[in-house]
Amino acid sequence: MNESERRSAVEDRNRRLLRARDAMDRDFAKPLDVPGLARVALMSPSNFSRRFRETFGETPHRYLQRRRIERACAMLRDGDRTVTEIALAVGFDSFGTFSRTFSAVIGRSPTRFRAESTPLAAPVCFVKTWTRPSSFG
Amino acid sequence: MFTGISIHTVYVLDQEEAVDFYVGKLGFEVVEDVDLGFMRWLTVGLPGRSERRILLEVPGPPSHDEATAAQIRDLVTKGAMGAAAILTTDDCRADYERLRSAGVEFTEEPTEQPYGIDCALRDPFGNHLRITEVKAQAA
């Protein structure tokens, strides 16, 4: 394989991984899992997890978990849905798992986060991009 | 005093494929298409609104060395280049239906926002575009 073919294989793989990441950003409320996302990227689950982390800096599992927490933060800030409703609306199947995960990532309970937050005056795409808690700051 | 914003660059991997997408699917028109030999100057704009254009540029020599061009292509295909454009429309849902049936890859369905309705899509290379129907301001 020559240099330009190797590069275009990388670009093709990036594009497929991006398609799977976009699916998480779009369909976080649905019951997504790594095998299903790997199919979007046309890869085996283990190869998908490894390549995703190489490309985007964290595992797909973690990316999805943090997307769900970010969306939960937005709903806690902006709406009046109950915490239980929000847990289900962002794709967690139990209130307990949501509450534990939220507190571990954000450092405060959902209820306390809501009490201490104020709405953000920026388009949602910007908020989604810049407020998702990540593994890298 | 500055009087406007006329052109910005969007990096693409292939200009023909870019024209198929931006013109053939999104409904832009080609404003300038000049083969300068060292590069093809290719701009697109909305029909009748050619004062505001997007330069569809392929990274590569001599503008970029091969390694730099590969880095740009890497960033484009990772979706890391920021919004290529935020388009405004008078009917976001109709645009969404039309483009989705043309096979365009949406990253967000039309969603009600405080400022109106918008949705998001990718071009074939990974660039992010948004379509916003701005809510009419109360008088």
JSON list of C-alpha atoms in Angstrom, two decimals, chain A residues 3-4 7-8 10-16 18-19 21-23 25-27 30 54-56 122-126 128-129, chain B residues 13 66-67 69-70 73-80 86 105-109 113 115 118 122-128 130:
[
{"chain": "A", "resi": 3, "resn": "GLU", "atom": "CA", "xyz": [1.40, 6.56, 1.05]},
{"chain": "A", "resi": 4, "resn": "SER", "atom": "CA", "xyz": [-1.65, 8.11, -0.60]},
{"chain": "A", "resi": 7, "resn": "ARG", "atom": "CA", "xyz": [-3.89, 8.16, 3.94]},
{"chain": "A", "resi": 8, "resn": "SER", "atom": "CA", "xyz": [-7.15, 7.69, 2.20]},
{"chain": "A", "resi": 10, "resn": "VAL", "atom": "CA", "xyz": [-7.27, 6.68, 7.40]},
{"chain": "A", "resi": 11, "resn": "GLU", "atom": "CA", "xyz": [-9.67, 9.30, 6.07]},
{"chain": "A", "resi": 12, "resn": "ASP", "atom": "CA", "xyz": [-12.26, 6.68, 5.24]},
{"chain": "A", "resi": 13, "resn": "ARG", "atom": "CA", "xyz": [-11.95, 5.22, 8.72]},
{"chain": "A", "resi": 14, "resn": "ASN", "atom": "CA", "xyz": [-12.19, 8.68, 10.34]},
{"chain": "A", "resi": 15, "resn": "ARG", "atom": "CA", "xyz": [-15.37, 9.32, 8.41]},
{"chain": "A", "resi": 16, "resn": "ARG", "atom": "CA", "xyz": [-16.93, 6.03, 9.56]},
{"chain": "A", "resi": 18, "resn": "LEU", "atom": "CA", "xyz": [-17.37, 10.21, 12.93]},
{"chain": "A", "resi": 19, "resn": "ARG", "atom": "CA", "xyz": [-20.64, 8.71, 11.67]},
{"chain": "A", "resi": 21, "resn": "ARG", "atom": "CA", "xyz": [-19.96, 9.56, 17.03]},
{"chain": "A", "resi": 22, "resn": "ASP", "atom": "CA", "xyz": [-22.67, 11.58, 15.29]},
{"chain": "A", "resi": 23, "resn": "ALA", "atom": "CA", "xyz": [-25.11, 8.74, 16.04]},
{"chain": "A", "resi": 25, "resn": "ASP", "atom": "CA", "xyz": [-24.79, 12.90, 19.60]},
{"chain": "A", "resi": 26, "resn": "ARG", "atom": "CA", "xyz": [-28.10, 12.46, 17.78]},
{"chain": "A", "resi": 27, "resn": "ASP", "atom": "CA", "xyz": [-29.56, 9.25, 19.28]},
{"chain": "A", "resi": 30, "resn": "LYS", "atom": "CA", "xyz": [-32.02, 5.47, 22.39]},
{"chain": "A", "resi": 54, "resn": "GLU", "atom": "CA", "xyz": [-7.13, 6.59, 18.99]},
{"chain": "A", "resi": 55, "resn": "THR", "atom": "CA", "xyz": [-9.13, 9.04, 16.86]},
{"chain": "A", "resi": 56, "resn": "PHE", "atom": "CA", "xyz": [-11.17, 10.98, 19.42]},
{"chain": "A", "resi": 122, "resn": "ALA", "atom": "CA", "xyz": [-25.79, 30.20, 23.36]},
{"chain": "A", "resi": 123, "resn": "PRO", "atom": "CA", "xyz": [-27.08, 27.99, 20.52]},
{"chain": "A", "resi": 124, "resn": "VAL", "atom": "CA", "xyz": [-27.55, 24.38, 21.57]},
{"chain": "A", "resi": 125, "resn": "CYS", "atom": "CA", "xyz": [-24.93, 23.02, 19.14]},
{"chain": "A", "resi": 126, "resn": "PHE", "atom": "CA", "xyz": [-22.34, 25.20, 20.80]},
{"chain": "A", "resi": 128, "resn": "LYS", "atom": "CA", "xyz": [-23.35, 20.52, 23.28]},
{"chain": "A", "resi": 129, "resn": "THR", "atom": "CA", "xyz": [-19.84, 20.80, 21.90]},
{"chain": "B", "resi": 13, "resn": "LEU", "atom": "CA", "xyz": [-11.20, 16.22, -0.34]},
{"chain": "B", "resi": 66, "resn": "GLU", "atom": "CA", "xyz": [2.03, 16.64, 1.83]},
{"chain": "B", "resi": 67, "resn": "ALA", "atom": "CA", "xyz": [2.27, 16.07, 5.59]},
{"chain": "B", "resi": 69, "resn": "ALA", "atom": "CA", "xyz": [-2.31, 18.41, 3.72]},
{"chain": "B", "resi": 70, "resn": "ALA", "atom": "CA", "xyz": [-2.72, 14.98, 5.35]},
{"chain": "B", "resi": 73, "resn": "ARG", "atom": "CA", "xyz": [-7.67, 15.92, 5.65]},
{"chain": "B", "resi": 74, "resn": "ASP", "atom": "CA", "xyz": [-7.45, 14.08, 8.96]},
{"chain": "B", "resi": 75, "resn": "LEU", "atom": "CA", "xyz": [-9.15, 16.97, 10.79]},
{"chain": "B", "resi": 76, "resn": "VAL", "atom": "CA", "xyz": [-11.83, 17.39, 8.11]},
{"chain": "B", "resi": 77, "resn": "THR", "atom": "CA", "xyz": [-12.77, 13.69, 8.21]},
{"chain": "B", "resi": 78, "resn": "LYS", "atom": "CA", "xyz": [-12.80, 13.70, 12.03]},
{"chain": "B", "resi": 79, "resn": "GLY", "atom": "CA", "xyz": [-15.31, 16.55, 11.93]},
{"chain": "B", "resi": 80, "resn": "ALA", "atom": "CA", "xyz": [-12.89, 18.81, 13.79]},
{"chain": "B", "resi": 86, "resn": "ILE", "atom": "CA", "xyz": [-24.90, 28.03, 9.23]},
{"chain": "B", "resi": 105, "resn": "GLU", "atom": "CA", "xyz": [-26.50, 12.56, 6.24]},
{"chain": "B", "resi": 106, "resn": "PHE", "atom": "CA", "xyz": [-28.17, 14.44, 9.12]},
{"chain": "B", "resi": 107, "resn": "THR", "atom": "CA", "xyz": [-26.59, 14.67, 12.55]},
{"chain": "B", "resi": 108, "resn": "GLU", "atom": "CA", "xyz": [-29.61, 16.34, 14.11]},
{"chain": "B", "resi": 109, "resn": "GLU", "atom": "CA", "xyz": [-33.27, 16.30, 13.14]},
{"chain": "B", "resi": 113, "resn": "GLN", "atom": "CA", "xyz": [-34.78, 26.02, 19.90]},
{"chain": "B", "resi": 115, "resn": "TYR", "atom": "CA", "xyz": [-34.24, 31.09, 18.54]},
{"chain": "B", "resi": 118, "resn": "ASP", "atom": "CA", "xyz": [-32.71, 24.03, 13.31]},
{"chain": "B", "resi": 122, "resn": "ARG", "atom": "CA", "xyz": [-22.45, 16.70, 7.27]},
{"chain": "B", "resi": 123, "resn": "ASP", "atom": "CA", "xyz": [-21.02, 17.13, 3.83]},
{"chain": "B", "resi": 124, "resn": "PRO", "atom": "CA", "xyz": [-19.46, 13.98, 2.30]},
{"chain": "B", "resi": 125, "resn": "PHE", "atom": "CA", "xyz": [-16.07, 14.85, 3.81]},
{"chain": "B", "resi": 126, "resn": "GLY", "atom": "CA", "xyz": [-17.13, 15.46, 7.43]},
{"chain": "B", "resi": 127, "resn": "ASN", "atom": "CA", "xyz": [-17.73, 19.22, 7.43]},
{"chain": "B", "resi": 128, "resn": "HIS", "atom": "CA", "xyz": [-20.60, 20.31, 9.66]},
{"chain": "B", "resi": 130, "resn": "ARG", "atom": "CA", "xyz": [-26.51, 23.75, 10.12]}
]
